[in-house]
PDB file of N, CA and C in Angstrom:
ATOM      1  N   MET A   1     -41.890  35.249-116.982  1.00 76.00           N
ATOM      2  CA  MET A   1     -40.505  34.855-116.818  1.00 76.00           C
ATOM      3  C   MET A   1     -40.365  34.044-115.529  1.00 76.00           C
ATOM      4  N   GLN A   2     -39.684  32.944-115.608  1.00 80.00           N
ATOM      5  CA  GLN A   2     -39.521  32.078-114.447  1.00 80.00           C
ATOM      6  C   GLN A   2     -38.352  32.550-113.585  1.00 80.00           C
ATOM      7  N   ARG A   3     -38.528  32.433-112.253  1.00 86.00           N
ATOM      8  CA  ARG A   3     -37.467  32.728-111.288  1.00 86.00           C
ATOM      9  C   ARG A   3     -37.260  31.481-110.463  1.00 86.00           C
ATOM     10  N   TRP A   4     -36.297  30.661-110.846  1.00 91.00           N
ATOM     11  CA  TRP A   4     -36.040  29.406-110.157  1.00 91.00           C
ATOM     12  C   TRP A   4     -35.262  29.657-108.879  1.00 91.00           C
ATOM     13  N   ILE A   5     -35.741  29.089-107.784  1.00 88.00           N
ATOM     14  CA  ILE A   5     -35.095  29.212-106.479  1.00 88.00           C
ATOM     15  C   ILE A   5     -34.802  27.809-105.980  1.00 88.00           C
ATOM     16  N   LYS A   6     -33.564  27.591-105.552  1.00 88.00           N
ATOM     17  CA  LYS A   6     -33.172  26.281-105.027  1.00 88.00           C
ATOM     18  C   LYS A   6     -33.500  26.213-103.545  1.00 88.00           C
ATOM     19  N   LEU A   7     -34.222  25.162-103.154  1.00 86.00           N
ATOM     20  CA  LEU A   7     -34.591  24.941-101.760  1.00 86.00           C
ATOM     21  C   LEU A   7     -33.464  24.206-101.044  1.00 86.00           C
ATOM     22  N   PRO A   8     -33.389  24.304 -99.704  1.00 83.00           N
ATOM     23  CA  PRO A   8     -32.301  23.657 -98.967  1.00 83.00           C
ATOM     24  C   PRO A   8     -32.191  22.147 -99.187  1.00 83.00           C
ATOM     25  N   ASP A   9     -33.288  21.478 -99.541  1.00 83.00           N
ATOM     26  CA  ASP A   9     -33.234  20.031 -99.756  1.00 83.00           C
ATOM     27  C   ASP A   9     -32.858  19.655-101.187  1.00 83.00           C
ATOM     28  N   GLY A  10     -32.525  20.637-102.023  1.00 87.00           N
ATOM     29  CA  GLY A  10     -32.064  20.368-103.381  1.00 87.00           C
ATOM     30  C   GLY A  10     -33.110  20.569-104.465  1.00 87.00           C
ATOM     31  N   ARG A  11     -34.388  20.601-104.093  1.00 87.00           N
ATOM     32  CA  ARG A  11     -35.431  20.845-105.088  1.00 87.00           C
ATOM     33  C   ARG A  11     -35.392  22.289-105.549  1.00 87.00           C
ATOM     34  N   VAL A  12     -35.975  22.567-106.705  1.00 89.00           N
ATOM     35  CA  VAL A  12     -36.108  23.938-107.186  1.00 89.00           C
ATOM     36  C   VAL A  12     -37.581  24.227-107.414  1.00 89.00           C
ATOM     37  N   ILE A  13     -37.941  25.499-107.272  1.00 88.00           N
ATOM     38  CA  ILE A  13     -39.326  25.921-107.449  1.00 88.00           C
ATOM     39  C   ILE A  13     -39.333  27.267-108.156  1.00 88.00           C
ATOM     40  N   ASP A  14     -40.332  27.477-109.001  1.00 88.00           N
ATOM     41  CA  ASP A  14     -40.502  28.754-109.679  1.00 88.00           C
ATOM     42  C   ASP A  14     -41.180  29.717-108.705  1.00 88.00           C
ATOM     43  N   ALA A  15     -40.487  30.756-108.296  1.00 88.00           N
ATOM     44  CA  ALA A  15     -41.007  31.703-107.307  1.00 88.00           C
ATOM     45  C   ALA A  15     -42.265  32.410-107.798  1.00 88.00           C
ATOM     46  N   ASN A  16     -42.423  32.554-109.094  1.00 87.00           N
ATOM     47  CA  ASN A  16     -43.608  33.235-109.628  1.00 87.00           C
ATOM     48  C   ASN A  16     -44.873  32.386-109.510  1.00 87.00           C
ATOM     49  N   ARG A  17     -44.751  31.091-109.288  1.00 88.00           N
ATOM     50  CA  ARG A  17     -45.916  30.214-109.169  1.00 88.00           C
ATOM     51  C   ARG A  17     -46.413  30.097-107.738  1.00 88.00           C
ATOM     52  N   ILE A  18     -45.700  30.662-106.775  1.00 89.00           N
ATOM     53  CA  ILE A  18     -46.101  30.536-105.373  1.00 89.00           C
ATOM     54  C   ILE A  18     -47.311  31.424-105.113  1.00 89.00           C
ATOM     55  N   ALA A  19     -48.382  30.795-104.641  1.00 88.00           N
ATOM     56  CA  ALA A  19     -49.627  31.504-104.372  1.00 88.00           C
ATOM     57  C   ALA A  19     -49.871  31.698-102.879  1.00 88.00           C
ATOM     58  N   TYR A  20     -49.145  30.957-102.053  1.00 87.00           N
ATOM     59  CA  TYR A  20     -49.409  30.963-100.624  1.00 87.00           C
ATOM     60  C   TYR A  20     -48.113  30.769 -99.860  1.00 87.00           C
ATOM     61  N   ILE A  21     -47.873  31.613 -98.852  1.00 90.00           N
ATOM     62  CA  ILE A  21     -46.760  31.444 -97.918  1.00 90.00           C
ATOM     63  C   ILE A  21     -47.366  31.432 -96.530  1.00 90.00           C
ATOM     64  N   GLY A  22     -47.186  30.327 -95.827  1.00 91.00           N
ATOM     65  CA  GLY A  22     -47.769  30.165 -94.493  1.00 91.00           C
ATOM     66  C   GLY A  22     -46.940  30.836 -93.415  1.00 91.00           C
ATOM     67  N   LYS A  23     -47.386  30.666 -92.200  1.00 92.00           N
ATOM     68  CA  LYS A  23     -46.705  31.207 -91.026  1.00 92.00           C
ATOM     69  C   LYS A  23     -45.440  30.395 -90.750  1.00 92.00           C
ATOM     70  N   THR A  24     -44.372  31.059 -90.393  1.00 91.00           N
ATOM     71  CA  THR A  24     -43.131  30.380 -90.043  1.00 91.00           C
ATOM     72  C   THR A  24     -43.248  29.794 -88.643  1.00 91.00           C
ATOM     73  N   GLU A  25     -42.962  28.504 -88.543  1.00 94.00           N
ATOM     74  CA  GLU A  25     -43.033  27.788 -87.269  1.00 94.00           C
ATOM     75  C   GLU A  25     -41.624  27.365 -86.855  1.00 94.00           C
ATOM     76  N   THR A  26     -41.403  27.207 -85.558  1.00 94.00           N
ATOM     77  CA  THR A  26     -40.120  26.713 -85.057  1.00 94.00           C
ATOM     78  C   THR A  26     -40.331  25.378 -84.360  1.00 94.00           C
ATOM     79  N   PHE A  27     -39.293  24.572 -84.337  1.00 93.00           N
ATOM     80  CA  PHE A  27     -39.342  23.280 -83.669  1.00 93.00           C
ATOM     81  C   PHE A  27     -37.937  22.912 -83.224  1.00 93.00           C
ATOM     82  N   THR A  28     -37.844  22.027 -82.245  1.00 92.00           N
ATOM     83  CA  THR A  28     -36.555  21.559 -81.752  1.00 92.00           C
ATOM     84  C   THR A  28     -36.060  20.438 -82.654  1.00 92.00           C
ATOM     85  N   ARG A  29     -34.832  20.554 -83.117  1.00 90.00           N
ATOM     86  CA  ARG A  29     -34.251  19.519 -83.972  1.00 90.00           C
ATOM     87  C   ARG A  29     -33.352  18.624 -83.136  1.00 90.00           C
ATOM     88  N   ILE A  30     -33.454  17.320 -83.374  1.00 89.00           N
ATOM     89  CA  ILE A  30     -32.552  16.361 -82.746  1.00 89.00           C
ATOM     90  C   ILE A  30     -32.099  15.372 -83.809  1.00 89.00           C
ATOM     91  N   ASP A  31     -30.895  14.825 -83.623  1.00 89.00           N
ATOM     92  CA  ASP A  31     -30.419  13.815 -84.569  1.00 89.00           C
ATOM     93  C   ASP A  31     -30.868  12.433 -84.098  1.00 89.00           C
ATOM     94  N   GLU A  32     -30.495  11.394 -84.826  1.00 91.00           N
ATOM     95  CA  GLU A  32     -30.944  10.047 -84.503  1.00 91.00           C
ATOM     96  C   GLU A  32     -30.405   9.524 -83.170  1.00 91.00           C
ATOM     97  N   ASP A  33     -29.348  10.151 -82.639  1.00 93.00           N
ATOM     98  CA  ASP A  33     -28.798   9.757 -81.333  1.00 93.00           C
ATOM     99  C   ASP A  33     -29.401  10.554 -80.181  1.00 93.00           C
ATOM    100  N   GLY A  34     -30.303  11.487 -80.478  1.00 89.00           N
ATOM    101  CA  GLY A  34     -30.946  12.286 -79.443  1.00 89.00           C
ATOM    102  C   GLY A  34     -30.214  13.556 -79.084  1.00 89.00           C
ATOM    103  N   ASN A  35     -29.170  13.918 -79.863  1.00 91.00           N
ATOM    104  CA  ASN A  35     -28.425  15.148 -79.589  1.00 91.00           C
ATOM    105  C   ASN A  35     -29.199  16.362 -80.091  1.00 91.00           C
ATOM    106  N   ASP A  36     -29.160  17.435 -79.326  1.00 89.00           N
ATOM    107  CA  ASP A  36     -29.860  18.662 -79.672  1.00 89.00           C
ATOM    108  C   ASP A  36     -29.137  19.373 -80.812  1.00 89.00           C
ATOM    109  N   LEU A  37     -29.861  19.676 -81.891  1.00 88.00           N
ATOM    110  CA  LEU A  37     -29.295  20.391 -83.034  1.00 88.00           C
ATOM    111  C   LEU A  37     -29.758  21.842 -83.095  1.00 88.00           C
ATOM    112  N   GLY A  38     -30.438  22.313 -82.056  1.00 89.00           N
ATOM    113  CA  GLY A  38     -30.920  23.697 -82.038  1.00 89.00           C
ATOM    114  C   GLY A  38     -32.316  23.799 -82.646  1.00 89.00           C
ATOM    115  N   LEU A  39     -32.722  25.039 -82.877  1.00 92.00           N
ATOM    116  CA  LEU A  39     -34.045  25.290 -83.442  1.00 92.00           C
ATOM    117  C   LEU A  39     -34.056  25.044 -84.939  1.00 92.00           C
ATOM    118  N   GLY A  40     -35.147  24.481 -85.414  1.00 92.00           N
ATOM    119  CA  GLY A  40     -35.391  24.344 -86.838  1.00 92.00           C
ATOM    120  C   GLY A  40     -36.561  25.241 -87.211  1.00 92.00           C
ATOM    121  N   TYR A  41     -36.639  25.636 -88.456  1.00 94.00           N
ATOM    122  CA  TYR A  41     -37.696  26.512 -88.938  1.00 94.00           C
ATOM    123  C   TYR A  41     -38.413  25.833 -90.085  1.00 94.00           C
ATOM    124  N   ALA A  42     -39.724  26.029 -90.171  1.00 93.00           N
ATOM    125  CA  ALA A  42     -40.526  25.437 -91.234  1.00 93.00           C
ATOM    126  C   ALA A  42     -41.577  26.438 -91.685  1.00 93.00           C
ATOM    127  N   VAL A  43     -41.866  26.428 -92.986  1.00 92.00           N
ATOM    128  CA  VAL A  43     -42.908  27.281 -93.547  1.00 92.00           C
ATOM    129  C   VAL A  43     -43.567  26.520 -94.697  1.00 92.00           C
ATOM    130  N   ASN A  44     -44.884  26.640 -94.816  1.00 91.00           N
ATOM    131  CA  ASN A  44     -45.606  26.019 -95.918  1.00 91.00           C
ATOM    132  C   ASN A  44     -45.621  26.958 -97.114  1.00 91.00           C
ATOM    133  N   LEU A  45     -45.321  26.415 -98.288  1.00 90.00           N
ATOM    134  CA  LEU A  45     -45.393  27.149 -99.550  1.00 90.00           C
ATOM    135  C   LEU A  45     -46.388  26.422-100.436  1.00 90.00           C
ATOM    136  N   GLY A  46     -47.217  27.158-101.138  1.00 89.00           N
ATOM    137  CA  GLY A  46     -48.178  26.525-102.028  1.00 89.00           C
ATOM    138  C   GLY A  46     -48.156  27.147-103.405  1.00 89.00           C
ATOM    139  N   THR A  47     -48.184  26.303-104.439  1.00 85.00           N
ATOM    140  CA  THR A  47     -48.272  26.805-105.810  1.00 85.00           C
ATOM    141  C   THR A  47     -49.727  26.901-106.257  1.00 85.00           C
ATOM    142  N   ASP A  48     -50.612  26.417-105.412  1.00 79.00           N
ATOM    143  CA  ASP A  48     -52.051  26.506-105.617  1.00 79.00           C
ATOM    144  C   ASP A  48     -52.683  26.218-104.257  1.00 79.00           C
ATOM    145  N   PHE A  49     -53.959  26.410-104.118  1.00 73.00           N
ATOM    146  CA  PHE A  49     -54.574  26.263-102.804  1.00 73.00           C
ATOM    147  C   PHE A  49     -54.919  24.831-102.397  1.00 73.00           C
ATOM    148  N   PRO A  50     -55.117  23.877-103.322  1.00 76.00           N
ATOM    149  CA  PRO A  50     -55.316  22.493-102.854  1.00 76.00           C
ATOM    150  C   PRO A  50     -54.084  21.970-102.112  1.00 76.00           C
ATOM    151  N   ARG A  51     -54.304  21.134-101.132  1.00 76.00           N
ATOM    152  CA  ARG A  51     -53.231  20.613-100.283  1.00 76.00           C
ATOM    153  C   ARG A  51     -52.149  19.888-101.083  1.00 76.00           C
ATOM    154  N   GLU A  52     -52.507  19.253-102.188  1.00 80.00           N
ATOM    155  CA  GLU A  52     -51.543  18.518-103.009  1.00 80.00           C
ATOM    156  C   GLU A  52     -50.511  19.451-103.660  1.00 80.00           C
ATOM    157  N   SER A  53     -50.819  20.737-103.732  1.00 80.00           N
ATOM    158  CA  SER A  53     -49.924  21.701-104.366  1.00 80.00           C
ATOM    159  C   SER A  53     -49.065  22.447-103.363  1.00 80.00           C
ATOM    160  N   GLN A  54     -49.037  21.996-102.117  1.00 88.00           N
ATOM    161  CA  GLN A  54     -48.263  22.670-101.085  1.00 88.00           C
ATOM    162  C   GLN A  54     -47.059  21.839-100.691  1.00 88.00           C
ATOM    163  N   LEU A  55     -46.000  22.510-100.268  1.00 90.00           N
ATOM    164  CA  LEU A  55     -44.818  21.831 -99.760  1.00 90.00           C
ATOM    165  C   LEU A  55     -44.359  22.535 -98.505  1.00 90.00           C
ATOM    166  N   THR A  56     -43.653  21.811 -97.673  1.00 90.00           N
ATOM    167  CA  THR A  56     -43.130  22.375 -96.433  1.00 90.00           C
ATOM    168  C   THR A  56     -41.629  22.543 -96.573  1.00 90.00           C
ATOM    169  N   LEU A  57     -41.176  23.759 -96.394  1.00 90.00           N
ATOM    170  CA  LEU A  57     -39.765  24.101 -96.452  1.00 90.00           C
ATOM    171  C   LEU A  57     -39.224  24.069 -95.029  1.00 90.00           C
ATOM    172  N   THR A  58     -38.185  23.280 -94.772  1.00 89.00           N
ATOM    173  CA  THR A  58     -37.583  23.210 -93.445  1.00 89.00           C
ATOM    174  C   THR A  58     -36.086  23.472 -93.562  1.00 89.00           C
ATOM    175  N   GLY A  59     -35.509  24.013 -92.509  1.00 89.00           N
ATOM    176  CA  GLY A  59     -34.078  24.271 -92.481  1.00 89.00           C
ATOM    177  C   GLY A  59     -33.717  25.168 -91.317  1.00 89.00           C
ATOM    178  N   SER A  60     -32.508  25.688 -91.373  1.00 88.00           N
ATOM    179  CA  SER A  60     -32.063  26.619 -90.337  1.00 88.00           C
ATOM    180  C   SER A  60     -32.727  27.973 -90.572  1.00 88.00           C
ATOM    181  N   LYS A  61     -32.592  28.842 -89.606  1.00 90.00           N
ATOM    182  CA  LYS A  61     -33.176  30.180 -89.709  1.00 90.00           C
ATOM    183  C   LYS A  61     -32.654  30.898 -90.947  1.00 90.00           C
ATOM    184  N   ASP A  62     -31.344  30.848 -91.170  1.00 92.00           N
ATOM    185  CA  ASP A  62     -30.752  31.536 -92.320  1.00 92.00           C
ATOM    186  C   ASP A  62     -31.235  30.951 -93.646  1.00 92.00           C
ATOM    187  N   GLU A  63     -31.362  29.625 -93.712  1.00 90.00           N
ATOM    188  CA  GLU A  63     -31.827  28.984 -94.949  1.00 90.00           C
ATOM    189  C   GLU A  63     -33.264  29.377 -95.270  1.00 90.00           C
ATOM    190  N   VAL A  64     -34.146  29.253 -94.290  1.00 91.00           N
ATOM    191  CA  VAL A  64     -35.562  29.540 -94.522  1.00 91.00           C
ATOM    192  C   VAL A  64     -35.784  31.019 -94.821  1.00 91.00           C
ATOM    193  N   LEU A  65     -35.188  31.899 -94.038  1.00 90.00           N
ATOM    194  CA  LEU A  65     -35.382  33.328 -94.282  1.00 90.00           C
ATOM    195  C   LEU A  65     -34.737  33.764 -95.599  1.00 90.00           C
ATOM    196  N   GLY A  66     -33.612  33.157 -95.979  1.00 90.00           N
ATOM    197  CA  GLY A  66     -32.990  33.466 -97.269  1.00 90.00           C
ATOM    198  C   GLY A  66     -33.879  33.089 -98.439  1.00 90.00           C
ATOM    199  N   ILE A  67     -34.512  31.921 -98.356  1.00 90.00           N
ATOM    200  CA  ILE A  67     -35.438  31.480 -99.403  1.00 90.00           C
ATOM    201  C   ILE A  67     -36.636  32.422 -99.466  1.00 90.00           C
ATOM    202  N   LEU A  68     -37.194  32.789 -98.313  1.00 89.00           N
ATOM    203  CA  LEU A  68     -38.342  33.703 -98.310  1.00 89.00           C
ATOM    204  C   LEU A  68     -37.976  35.062 -98.900  1.00 89.00           C
ATOM    205  N   ARG A  69     -36.780  35.554 -98.615  1.00 90.00           N
ATOM    206  CA  ARG A  69     -36.338  36.814 -99.218  1.00 90.00           C
ATOM    207  C   ARG A  69     -36.270  36.702-100.739  1.00 90.00           C
ATOM    208  N   ASN A  70     -35.730  35.586-101.228  1.00 87.00           N
ATOM    209  CA  ASN A  70     -35.654  35.381-102.670  1.00 87.00           C
ATOM    210  C   ASN A  70     -37.027  35.286-103.301  1.00 87.00           C
ATOM    211  N   ILE A  71     -37.946  34.599-102.647  1.00 86.00           N
ATOM    212  CA  ILE A  71     -39.301  34.473-103.180  1.00 86.00           C
ATOM    213  C   ILE A  71     -39.974  35.844-103.267  1.00 86.00           C
ATOM    214  N   LEU A  72     -39.802  36.620-102.225  1.00 84.00           N
ATOM    215  CA  LEU A  72     -40.447  37.931-102.173  1.00 84.00           C
ATOM    216  C   LEU A  72     -39.716  38.982-102.995  1.00 84.00           C
ATOM    217  N   GLY A  73     -38.558  38.640-103.557  1.00 78.00           N
ATOM    218  CA  GLY A  73     -37.876  39.533-104.481  1.00 78.00           C
ATOM    219  C   GLY A  73     -36.846  40.462-103.886  1.00 78.00           C
ATOM    220  N   ARG A  74     -36.525  40.274-102.604  1.00 57.00           N
ATOM    221  CA  ARG A  74     -35.488  41.112-101.991  1.00 57.00           C
ATOM    222  C   ARG A  74     -34.171  40.400-102.053  1.00 57.00           C
ATOM    223  N   ALA A  75     -33.145  41.121-102.454  1.00 49.00           N
ATOM    224  CA  ALA A  75     -31.806  40.542-102.519  1.00 49.00           C
ATOM    225  C   ALA A  75     -31.275  40.315-101.113  1.00 49.00           C
ATOM    226  N   GLU A  76     -30.351  39.386-100.982  1.00 49.00           N
ATOM    227  CA  GLU A  76     -29.696  39.059 -99.731  1.00 49.00           C
ATOM    228  C   GLU A  76     -29.024  40.307 -99.166  1.00 49.00           C
ATOM    229  N   GLY A  77     -29.290  40.640 -97.913  1.00 51.00           N
ATOM    230  CA  GLY A  77     -28.625  41.762 -97.262  1.00 51.00           C
ATOM    231  C   GLY A  77     -29.305  43.105 -97.505  1.00 51.00           C
ATOM    232  N   THR A  78     -30.362  43.153 -98.303  1.00 49.00           N
ATOM    233  CA  THR A  78     -31.066  44.397 -98.540  1.00 49.00           C
ATOM    234  C   THR A  78     -32.002  44.673 -97.370  1.00 49.00           C
ATOM    235  N   PRO A  79     -31.893  45.851 -96.758  1.00 51.00           N
ATOM    236  CA  PRO A  79     -32.752  46.125 -95.590  1.00 51.00           C
ATOM    237  C   PRO A  79     -34.212  46.260 -95.995  1.00 51.00           C
ATOM    238  N   ALA A  80     -35.092  45.828 -95.099  1.00 49.00           N
ATOM    239  CA  ALA A  80     -36.529  45.941 -95.348  1.00 49.00           C
ATOM    240  C   ALA A  80     -36.990  47.358 -95.054  1.00 49.00           C
ATOM    241  N   GLY A  81     -38.005  47.790 -95.788  1.00 45.00           N
ATOM    242  CA  GLY A  81     -38.627  49.067 -95.496  1.00 45.00           C
ATOM    243  C   GLY A  81     -37.993  50.159 -96.197  1.00 45.00           C
TER     244      GLY A  81
END
């Protein structure tokens, strides 16, 4: 059964096909005028191990962690453990 998850950039991915979730990285975001937009978060997701099957998910902390919760099967707001 497919579990479609919408990514912050508008793409959708089947959560059951994800074979790899990388380490979450942070970076400083700036707009084209050089204004500070705060921290950005990025994580690599792979549907297979070759590099061509991987994508990088970027967004705010809430966006990235919300997507990871959905992929891992925990509902929004459900405590871990």
